[in-house]
């Protein structure tokens, strides 16, 4: 990425974007329903959703492979339909599918891609990229002999040959081992430090939670969430608290009955209760200053043990998907 180039604050924007595809029966099926979103410059933006949600269609539109049916997409303030060559020049895409000639070596794959991108010999970074993606030792082997993980690295190398200021990573760690996934994560962080804007799609939600500054959740072509990752976890990621109390169940019930939280006694066998002489309580949806309130309520009881569990992005994702599914099905009824 050219650090001397000035870019606007918004790297990519979708404004009311729709798209229809043939449904195979002579009609049309809408796959995107008025998508609005903005990707900030220099951020890592997570685009999440189940298979068939419309994420790949959005990526193909952004990279100039598919035209929007309606609405407008801008890259660095340039309309992708009116300035397709300029917008394609600043976006690098690492797709899900391996798409290089298996009889080319990694060196030849990157040199060919650089030529297709219009880079003259003096501006190519083939040797540098091969070292970055840890394929220097394999640079003259036929690509068909590379392992699956090495092929994923080579796909990344193709995406960055022109040093693009915007990098789209479509399921970059799908099917790779833990070591390579960690390498990919580290490389994404390096790219962020260089000021590259990264759009990431992934089904590994812990990956999005660890890397992304902001995430959008897409379901059936609709945006159902779009927020900073920390804010999404704070607003929707409540905690559960399990408390072991050395008190009689009826006494515990009297104290907790006045609380606004959802709580239940955890089931235990009668023999176990007699031996342990304790009661287990699961208190759900503990958020904000909830812990302070809880300790005030439990102050008169004998607390033996406390464990908490933070609800993460995966559960938030599933919750929003199920909520949206119910909303859509409700409208259909």
mmCIF file of C-alpha atoms in Angstrom:
data_model
loop_
_atom_site.group_PDB
_atom_site.id
_atom_site.type_symbol
_atom_site.label_atom_id
_atom_site.label_comp_id
_atom_site.label_asym_id
_atom_site.label_seq_id
_atom_site.Cartn_x
_atom_site.Cartn_y
_atom_site.Cartn_z
ATOM 1 C CA UNK A 1 0.000 0.000 0.000
ATOM 2 C CA UNK A 2 1.346 3.412 -0.950
ATOM 3 C CA UNK A 3 1.577 5.345 2.306
ATOM 4 C CA UNK A 4 1.903 8.588 0.385
ATOM 5 C CA UNK A 5 -1.516 8.250 -1.228
ATOM 6 C CA UNK A 6 -4.405 10.063 0.455
ATOM 7 C CA UNK A 7 -7.613 8.048 0.774
ATOM 8 C CA UNK A 8 -11.037 9.058 2.130
ATOM 9 C CA UNK A 9 -12.241 7.913 5.551
ATOM 10 C CA UNK A 10 -14.753 5.482 4.026
ATOM 11 C CA UNK A 11 -13.062 2.732 2.033
ATOM 12 C CA UNK A 12 -16.172 0.933 0.777
ATOM 13 C CA UNK A 13 -19.830 1.895 0.932
ATOM 14 C CA UNK A 14 -23.049 0.140 -0.087
ATOM 15 C CA UNK A 15 -26.139 2.325 -0.425
ATOM 16 C CA UNK A 16 -29.490 0.611 -0.988
ATOM 17 C CA UNK A 17 -27.873 -2.187 -3.002
ATOM 18 C CA UNK A 18 -30.175 -4.846 -4.452
ATOM 19 C CA UNK A 19 -29.570 -7.792 -6.751
ATOM 20 C CA UNK A 20 -31.809 -10.287 -8.547
ATOM 21 C CA UNK A 21 -30.753 -13.551 -10.172
ATOM 22 C CA UNK A 22 -32.742 -15.907 -12.433
ATOM 23 C CA UNK A 23 -34.603 -18.476 -10.355
ATOM 24 C CA UNK A 24 -34.425 -21.202 -13.021
ATOM 25 C CA UNK A 25 -38.173 -21.111 -13.657
ATOM 26 C CA UNK A 26 -38.302 -18.086 -15.904
ATOM 27 C CA UNK A 27 -38.563 -15.649 -13.022
ATOM 28 C CA UNK A 28 -36.216 -13.752 -10.746
ATOM 29 C CA UNK A 29 -35.111 -14.214 -7.163
ATOM 30 C CA UNK A 30 -33.919 -11.289 -5.048
ATOM 31 C CA UNK A 31 -30.683 -12.174 -3.254
ATOM 32 C CA UNK A 32 -29.853 -8.732 -1.817
ATOM 33 C CA UNK A 33 -32.485 -6.466 -0.263
ATOM 34 C CA UNK A 34 -31.316 -2.843 -0.027
ATOM 35 C CA UNK A 35 -27.949 -3.341 1.703
ATOM 36 C CA UNK A 36 -26.468 -0.263 3.405
ATOM 37 C CA UNK A 37 -23.041 -0.358 5.039
ATOM 38 C CA UNK A 38 -19.758 1.525 5.328
ATOM 39 C CA UNK A 39 -16.266 0.131 5.806
ATOM 40 C CA UNK A 40 -13.895 2.560 7.493
ATOM 41 C CA UNK A 41 -10.395 3.112 6.136
ATOM 42 C CA UNK A 42 -7.759 0.993 7.840
ATOM 43 C CA UNK A 43 -10.264 -1.193 9.684
ATOM 44 C CA UNK A 44 -10.927 -4.929 9.693
ATOM 45 C CA UNK A 45 -14.585 -5.383 8.819
ATOM 46 C CA UNK A 46 -16.246 -8.752 9.324
ATOM 47 C CA UNK A 47 -18.968 -9.806 6.907
ATOM 48 C CA UNK A 48 -20.764 -12.697 8.576
ATOM 49 C CA UNK A 49 -23.704 -14.848 7.616
ATOM 50 C CA UNK A 50 -24.773 -18.413 6.838
ATOM 51 C CA UNK A 51 -24.201 -20.025 3.455
ATOM 52 C CA UNK A 52 -26.368 -18.383 0.808
ATOM 53 C CA UNK A 53 -26.742 -15.144 2.769
ATOM 54 C CA UNK A 54 -25.379 -12.990 -0.078
ATOM 55 C CA UNK A 55 -21.820 -12.345 1.130
ATOM 56 C CA UNK A 56 -20.109 -13.642 -2.029
ATOM 57 C CA UNK A 57 -22.469 -11.611 -4.202
ATOM 58 C CA UNK A 58 -21.483 -8.488 -2.270
ATOM 59 C CA UNK A 59 -17.787 -9.287 -2.707
ATOM 60 C CA UNK A 60 -18.226 -9.910 -6.438
ATOM 61 C CA UNK A 61 -20.003 -6.557 -6.785
ATOM 62 C CA UNK A 62 -17.302 -4.747 -4.847
ATOM 63 C CA UNK A 63 -14.559 -6.244 -7.010
ATOM 64 C CA UNK A 64 -16.391 -5.475 -10.266
ATOM 65 C CA UNK A 65 -17.340 -9.038 -11.243
ATOM 66 C CA UNK A 66 -21.093 -8.471 -10.803
ATOM 67 C CA UNK A 67 -23.060 -5.263 -11.350
ATOM 68 C CA UNK A 68 -25.551 -4.098 -8.706
ATOM 69 C CA UNK A 69 -29.188 -4.443 -9.670
ATOM 70 C CA UNK A 70 -30.041 -1.274 -7.806
ATOM 71 C CA UNK A 71 -28.407 1.152 -5.421
ATOM 72 C CA UNK A 72 -24.781 2.255 -5.466
ATOM 73 C CA UNK A 73 -21.396 0.859 -4.426
ATOM 74 C CA UNK A 74 -18.384 3.109 -3.982
ATOM 75 C CA UNK A 75 -14.733 2.200 -3.412
ATOM 76 C CA UNK A 76 -12.612 5.118 -2.195
ATOM 77 C CA UNK A 77 -15.458 7.366 -3.347
ATOM 78 C CA UNK A 78 -15.456 5.927 -6.882
ATOM 79 C CA UNK A 79 -18.586 4.319 -8.334
ATOM 80 C CA UNK A 80 -17.814 0.685 -9.219
ATOM 81 C CA UNK A 81 -20.089 0.863 -12.272
ATOM 82 C CA UNK A 82 -18.827 4.194 -13.622
ATOM 83 C CA UNK A 83 -15.130 3.684 -12.843
ATOM 84 C CA UNK A 84 -14.637 -0.099 -12.955
ATOM 85 C CA UNK A 85 -10.931 -0.071 -13.868
ATOM 86 C CA UNK A 86 -10.025 2.384 -11.121
ATOM 87 C CA UNK A 87 -11.963 0.526 -8.432
ATOM 88 C CA UNK A 88 -10.630 -2.888 -9.444
ATOM 89 C CA UNK A 89 -7.081 -1.548 -9.217
ATOM 90 C CA UNK A 90 -7.399 -0.826 -5.485
ATOM 91 C CA UNK A 91 -9.108 -4.056 -4.390
ATOM 92 C CA UNK A 92 -7.327 -7.390 -3.920
ATOM 93 C CA UNK A 93 -9.492 -10.465 -3.448
ATOM 94 C CA UNK A 94 -8.507 -13.803 -1.943
ATOM 95 C CA UNK A 95 -11.388 -16.046 -2.969
ATOM 96 C CA UNK A 96 -12.507 -19.372 -1.562
ATOM 97 C CA UNK A 97 -11.670 -21.385 -4.668
ATOM 98 C CA UNK A 98 -8.144 -22.189 -5.852
ATOM 99 C CA UNK A 99 -7.863 -20.557 -9.272
ATOM 100 C CA UNK A 100 -4.326 -20.856 -10.612
ATOM 101 C CA UNK A 101 -2.753 -23.169 -13.165
ATOM 102 C CA UNK A 102 -1.539 -26.324 -11.348
ATOM 103 C CA UNK A 103 1.356 -26.609 -13.831
ATOM 104 C CA UNK A 104 2.706 -23.173 -12.885
ATOM 105 C CA UNK A 105 5.169 -22.761 -10.045
ATOM 106 C CA UNK A 106 4.344 -20.270 -7.267
ATOM 107 C CA UNK A 107 6.901 -17.915 -8.806
ATOM 108 C CA UNK A 108 5.188 -18.132 -12.204
ATOM 109 C CA UNK A 109 1.725 -17.725 -10.649
ATOM 110 C CA UNK A 110 2.703 -14.456 -8.976
ATOM 111 C CA UNK A 111 4.625 -13.160 -11.986
ATOM 112 C CA UNK A 112 1.655 -13.864 -14.244
ATOM 113 C CA UNK A 113 -0.738 -12.136 -11.843
ATOM 114 C CA UNK A 114 1.565 -9.126 -11.633
ATOM 115 C CA UNK A 115 1.603 -8.920 -15.430
ATOM 116 C CA UNK A 116 -2.197 -9.119 -15.572
ATOM 117 C CA UNK A 117 -2.307 -6.260 -13.055
ATOM 118 C CA UNK A 118 -0.146 -4.166 -15.363
ATOM 119 C CA UNK A 119 2.980 -4.129 -13.184
ATOM 120 C CA UNK A 120 6.238 -3.758 -15.063
ATOM 121 C CA UNK A 121 9.257 -5.827 -14.017
ATOM 122 C CA UNK A 122 10.732 -3.036 -11.925
ATOM 123 C CA UNK A 123 7.602 -2.727 -9.749
ATOM 124 C CA UNK A 124 6.977 -6.395 -9.020
ATOM 125 C CA UNK A 125 7.442 -7.808 -5.509
ATOM 126 C CA UNK A 126 7.399 -11.513 -6.315
ATOM 127 C CA UNK A 127 10.432 -12.485 -4.213
ATOM 128 C CA UNK A 128 9.245 -10.381 -1.275
ATOM 129 C CA UNK A 129 5.737 -11.868 -1.354
ATOM 130 C CA UNK A 130 7.007 -15.443 -1.619
ATOM 131 C CA UNK A 131 8.996 -14.894 1.572
ATOM 132 C CA UNK A 132 6.041 -13.201 3.291
ATOM 133 C CA UNK A 133 3.712 -16.120 2.606
ATOM 134 C CA UNK A 134 6.402 -18.714 3.455
ATOM 135 C CA UNK A 135 6.627 -20.236 -0.016
ATOM 136 C CA UNK A 136 10.184 -19.224 -0.847
ATOM 137 C CA UNK A 137 11.511 -22.785 -0.606
ATOM 138 C CA UNK A 138 8.671 -24.023 -2.851
ATOM 139 C CA UNK A 139 8.871 -21.205 -5.399
ATOM 140 C CA UNK A 140 9.963 -23.464 -8.281
ATOM 141 C CA UNK A 141 7.767 -26.501 -7.492
ATOM 142 C CA UNK A 142 4.669 -27.162 -9.565
ATOM 143 C CA UNK A 143 1.679 -25.729 -7.717
ATOM 144 C CA UNK A 144 -0.220 -29.001 -8.007
ATOM 145 C CA UNK A 145 2.303 -30.519 -5.600
ATOM 146 C CA UNK A 146 1.635 -27.964 -2.881
ATOM 147 C CA UNK A 147 -0.368 -28.885 0.201
ATOM 148 C CA UNK A 148 -3.822 -27.423 0.739
ATOM 149 C CA UNK A 149 -2.456 -24.864 3.192
ATOM 150 C CA UNK A 150 0.305 -23.813 0.798
ATOM 151 C CA UNK A 151 -2.266 -23.297 -1.948
ATOM 152 C CA UNK A 152 -4.237 -21.002 0.379
ATOM 153 C CA UNK A 153 -1.056 -19.002 0.988
ATOM 154 C CA UNK A 154 -0.482 -18.731 -2.750
ATOM 155 C CA UNK A 155 -4.043 -17.440 -3.162
ATOM 156 C CA UNK A 156 -3.199 -14.740 -0.625
ATOM 157 C CA UNK A 157 -0.036 -13.931 -2.548
ATOM 158 C CA UNK A 158 -2.042 -13.420 -5.737
ATOM 159 C CA UNK A 159 -4.372 -11.018 -3.923
ATOM 160 C CA UNK A 160 -1.542 -8.764 -2.743
ATOM 161 C CA UNK A 161 0.742 -8.616 -5.811
ATOM 162 C CA UNK A 162 -0.310 -5.029 -6.557
ATOM 163 C CA UNK A 163 -0.114 -3.969 -2.883
ATOM 164 C CA UNK A 164 -3.834 -3.026 -2.795
ATOM 165 C CA UNK A 165 -5.125 -0.639 -0.106
ATOM 166 C CA UNK A 166 -8.265 -2.801 0.239
ATOM 167 C CA UNK A 167 -7.966 -6.548 0.750
ATOM 168 C CA UNK A 168 -10.957 -8.910 0.710
ATOM 169 C CA UNK A 169 -10.394 -12.257 2.427
ATOM 170 C CA UNK A 170 -13.215 -14.681 1.622
ATOM 171 C CA UNK A 171 -12.987 -17.592 4.064
ATOM 172 C CA UNK A 172 -9.158 -17.385 4.181
ATOM 173 C CA UNK A 173 -8.741 -20.102 6.841
ATOM 174 C CA UNK A 174 -11.356 -22.589 5.606
ATOM 175 C CA UNK A 175 -9.984 -26.106 5.825
ATOM 176 C CA UNK A 176 -6.518 -25.164 7.067
ATOM 177 C CA UNK A 177 -4.730 -26.416 10.160
ATOM 178 C CA UNK A 178 -4.371 -24.495 13.407
ATOM 179 C CA UNK A 179 -0.790 -23.399 12.691
ATOM 180 C CA UNK A 180 -1.644 -21.899 9.308
ATOM 181 C CA UNK A 181 -4.732 -20.219 10.755
ATOM 182 C CA UNK A 182 -2.530 -18.538 13.348
ATOM 183 C CA UNK A 183 -0.134 -17.439 10.576
ATOM 184 C CA UNK A 184 -3.061 -15.939 8.656
ATOM 185 C CA UNK A 185 -4.259 -14.074 11.742
ATOM 186 C CA UNK A 186 -0.769 -12.677 12.320
ATOM 187 C CA UNK A 187 -0.513 -11.596 8.685
ATOM 188 C CA UNK A 188 -3.884 -9.834 8.870
ATOM 189 C CA UNK A 189 -2.621 -7.874 11.868
ATOM 190 C CA UNK A 190 0.523 -6.891 9.950
ATOM 191 C CA UNK A 191 -1.583 -5.673 7.038
ATOM 192 C CA UNK A 192 -3.762 -3.635 9.401
ATOM 193 C CA UNK A 193 -0.651 -1.989 10.887
ATOM 194 C CA UNK A 194 0.352 -0.981 7.350
ATOM 195 C CA UNK A 195 -2.996 0.771 6.934
ATOM 196 C CA UNK A 196 -4.660 -1.782 4.658
ATOM 197 C CA UNK A 197 -8.453 -1.977 4.896
ATOM 198 C CA UNK A 198 -9.516 -5.610 5.272
ATOM 199 C CA UNK A 199 -12.933 -7.137 4.660
ATOM 200 C CA UNK A 200 -13.144 -10.617 6.130
ATOM 201 C CA UNK A 201 -15.760 -13.304 5.675
ATOM 202 C CA UNK A 202 -15.462 -16.328 7.918
ATOM 203 C CA UNK A 203 -17.474 -19.093 9.546
ATOM 204 C CA UNK A 204 -14.990 -19.200 12.447
ATOM 205 C CA UNK A 205 -16.701 -16.652 14.657
ATOM 206 C CA UNK A 206 -13.894 -16.640 17.221
ATOM 207 C CA UNK A 207 -11.746 -15.415 14.333
ATOM 208 C CA UNK A 208 -14.079 -12.483 13.676
ATOM 209 C CA UNK A 209 -14.330 -11.733 17.391
ATOM 210 C CA UNK A 210 -10.541 -11.635 17.747
ATOM 211 C CA UNK A 211 -9.718 -9.673 14.578
ATOM 212 C CA UNK A 212 -12.601 -7.462 13.486
ATOM 213 C CA UNK A 213 -13.164 -3.869 14.548
ATOM 214 C CA UNK A 214 -16.713 -4.014 13.234
ATOM 215 C CA UNK A 215 -19.019 -6.782 12.011
ATOM 216 C CA UNK A 216 -22.148 -6.949 9.888
ATOM 217 C CA UNK A 217 -24.445 -9.978 9.934
ATOM 218 C CA UNK A 218 -26.186 -10.777 6.652
ATOM 219 C CA UNK A 219 -29.088 -13.233 6.425
ATOM 220 C CA UNK A 220 -31.056 -14.037 3.257
ATOM 221 C CA UNK A 221 -29.792 -10.875 1.595
ATOM 222 C CA UNK A 222 -30.713 -8.579 4.495
ATOM 223 C CA UNK A 223 -28.421 -6.801 6.930
ATOM 224 C CA UNK A 224 -29.664 -7.716 10.402
ATOM 225 C CA UNK A 225 -26.795 -6.300 12.479
ATOM 226 C CA UNK A 226 -23.959 -3.832 11.922
ATOM 227 C CA UNK A 227 -21.923 -2.587 14.873
ATOM 228 C CA UNK A 228 -18.484 -2.351 16.399
ATOM 229 C CA UNK A 229 -17.529 -5.783 17.684
ATOM 230 C CA UNK A 230 -17.016 -4.521 21.222
ATOM 231 C CA UNK A 231 -20.397 -2.769 21.174
ATOM 232 C CA UNK A 232 -22.170 -5.827 19.811
ATOM 233 C CA UNK A 233 -20.697 -7.980 22.565
ATOM 234 C CA UNK A 234 -21.601 -5.395 25.195
ATOM 235 C CA UNK A 235 -25.186 -4.895 24.030
ATOM 236 C CA UNK A 236 -26.052 -8.484 23.189
ATOM 237 C CA UNK A 237 -23.355 -10.530 24.886
ATOM 238 C CA UNK A 238 -24.768 -10.959 28.368
ATOM 239 C CA UNK A 239 -23.256 -13.168 31.048
ATOM 240 C CA UNK A 240 -24.468 -16.228 32.871
ATOM 241 C CA UNK A 241 -23.563 -16.737 36.510
ATOM 242 C CA UNK A 242 -23.613 -20.044 38.390
ATOM 243 C CA UNK A 243 -23.658 -19.731 42.172
ATOM 244 C CA UNK A 244 -23.270 -22.488 44.746
ATOM 245 C CA UNK A 245 -24.989 -21.499 48.011
ATOM 246 C CA UNK A 246 -24.806 -23.346 51.315
ATOM 247 C CA UNK A 247 -28.380 -22.499 52.246
ATOM 248 C CA UNK A 248 -31.740 -24.206 52.100
ATOM 249 C CA UNK A 249 -33.485 -24.027 48.755
ATOM 250 C CA UNK A 250 -36.524 -22.222 50.171
ATOM 251 C CA UNK A 251 -34.346 -19.547 51.780
ATOM 252 C CA UNK A 252 -32.464 -18.982 48.507
ATOM 253 C CA UNK A 253 -35.756 -18.822 46.608
ATOM 254 C CA UNK A 254 -37.068 -16.076 48.900
ATOM 255 C CA UNK A 255 -34.013 -13.905 48.246
ATOM 256 C CA UNK A 256 -33.924 -14.440 44.500
ATOM 257 C CA UNK A 257 -37.677 -14.134 43.920
ATOM 258 C CA UNK A 258 -37.436 -10.351 44.046
ATOM 259 C CA UNK A 259 -34.709 -10.181 41.379
ATOM 260 C CA UNK A 260 -35.368 -9.055 37.798
ATOM 261 C CA UNK A 261 -33.001 -11.678 36.381
ATOM 262 C CA UNK A 262 -34.000 -14.992 34.889
ATOM 263 C CA UNK A 263 -32.824 -17.701 37.282
ATOM 264 C CA UNK A 264 -33.339 -21.399 38.002
ATOM 265 C CA UNK A 265 -32.120 -23.994 40.439
ATOM 266 C CA UNK A 266 -29.837 -26.405 38.643
ATOM 267 C CA UNK A 267 -31.126 -29.992 38.882
ATOM 268 C CA UNK A 268 -29.307 -32.254 41.311
ATOM 269 C CA UNK A 269 -30.122 -35.670 42.704
ATOM 270 C CA UNK A 270 -31.592 -35.716 46.216
ATOM 271 C CA UNK A 271 -28.681 -37.821 47.504
ATOM 272 C CA UNK A 272 -26.165 -35.355 46.087
ATOM 273 C CA UNK A 273 -27.961 -32.424 47.731
ATOM 274 C CA UNK A 274 -27.894 -34.155 51.107
ATOM 275 C CA UNK A 275 -24.189 -34.859 50.826
ATOM 276 C CA UNK A 276 -23.234 -31.444 49.491
ATOM 277 C CA UNK A 277 -25.756 -29.525 51.594
ATOM 278 C CA UNK A 278 -25.665 -26.816 48.931
ATOM 279 C CA UNK A 279 -27.866 -25.355 46.223
ATOM 280 C CA UNK A 280 -26.784 -24.487 42.668
ATOM 281 C CA UNK A 281 -28.427 -21.540 40.941
ATOM 282 C CA UNK A 282 -28.008 -20.426 37.322
ATOM 283 C CA UNK A 283 -28.663 -16.702 36.822
ATOM 284 C CA UNK A 284 -28.968 -15.581 33.201
ATOM 285 C CA UNK A 285 -28.744 -12.247 31.377
ATOM 286 C CA UNK A 286 -26.376 -10.608 33.815
ATOM 287 C CA UNK A 287 -25.173 -7.418 32.131
ATOM 288 C CA UNK A 288 -23.987 -3.917 32.910
ATOM 289 C CA UNK A 289 -23.854 -3.364 36.694
ATOM 290 C CA UNK A 290 -25.667 -6.646 37.290
ATOM 291 C CA UNK A 291 -22.897 -8.188 39.378
ATOM 292 C CA UNK A 292 -23.014 -5.392 41.937
ATOM 293 C CA UNK A 293 -26.774 -5.785 42.256
ATOM 294 C CA UNK A 294 -26.457 -9.537 42.600
ATOM 295 C CA UNK A 295 -23.879 -9.352 45.367
ATOM 296 C CA UNK A 296 -26.139 -6.985 47.285
ATOM 297 C CA UNK A 297 -29.000 -9.471 46.980
ATOM 298 C CA UNK A 298 -26.824 -12.452 47.915
ATOM 299 C CA UNK A 299 -25.155 -10.699 50.831
ATOM 300 C CA UNK A 300 -27.261 -12.521 53.408
ATOM 301 C CA UNK A 301 -26.533 -15.965 51.996
ATOM 302 C CA UNK A 302 -23.516 -18.227 52.320
ATOM 303 C CA UNK A 303 -21.789 -18.211 48.918
ATOM 304 C CA UNK A 304 -19.591 -21.257 48.386
ATOM 305 C CA UNK A 305 -18.559 -20.845 44.745
ATOM 306 C CA UNK A 306 -19.202 -18.577 41.729
ATOM 307 C CA UNK A 307 -18.500 -19.143 38.032
ATOM 308 C CA UNK A 308 -19.368 -16.852 35.126
ATOM 309 C CA UNK A 309 -19.594 -17.370 31.386
ATOM 310 C CA UNK A 310 -19.455 -14.640 28.777
ATOM 311 C CA UNK A 311 -21.788 -15.072 25.818
ATOM 312 C CA UNK A 312 -19.624 -14.608 22.721
ATOM 313 C CA UNK A 313 -20.104 -13.569 19.122
ATOM 314 C CA UNK A 314 -21.150 -17.053 18.024
ATOM 315 C CA UNK A 315 -24.209 -17.077 20.265
ATOM 316 C CA UNK A 316 -25.075 -13.494 19.308
ATOM 317 C CA UNK A 317 -24.800 -14.481 15.649
ATOM 318 C CA UNK A 318 -27.101 -17.469 16.053
ATOM 319 C CA UNK A 319 -29.567 -15.468 18.124
ATOM 320 C CA UNK A 320 -29.845 -12.742 15.491
ATOM 321 C CA UNK A 321 -30.199 -15.301 12.687
ATOM 322 C CA UNK A 322 -33.027 -17.090 14.533
ATOM 323 C CA UNK A 323 -34.719 -13.793 15.363
ATOM 324 C CA UNK A 324 -34.552 -12.715 11.716
ATOM 325 C CA UNK A 325 -35.824 -16.080 10.531
ATOM 326 C CA UNK A 326 -38.830 -15.771 12.845
ATOM 327 C CA UNK A 327 -39.475 -12.217 11.673
ATOM 328 C CA UNK A 328 -39.355 -13.168 7.984
ATOM 329 C CA UNK A 329 -41.504 -16.268 8.477
ATOM 330 C CA UNK A 330 -43.971 -14.206 10.505
ATOM 331 C CA UNK A 331 -44.323 -11.742 7.631
ATOM 332 C CA UNK A 332 -44.844 -14.629 5.211
ATOM 333 C CA UNK A 333 -47.696 -15.927 7.360
#
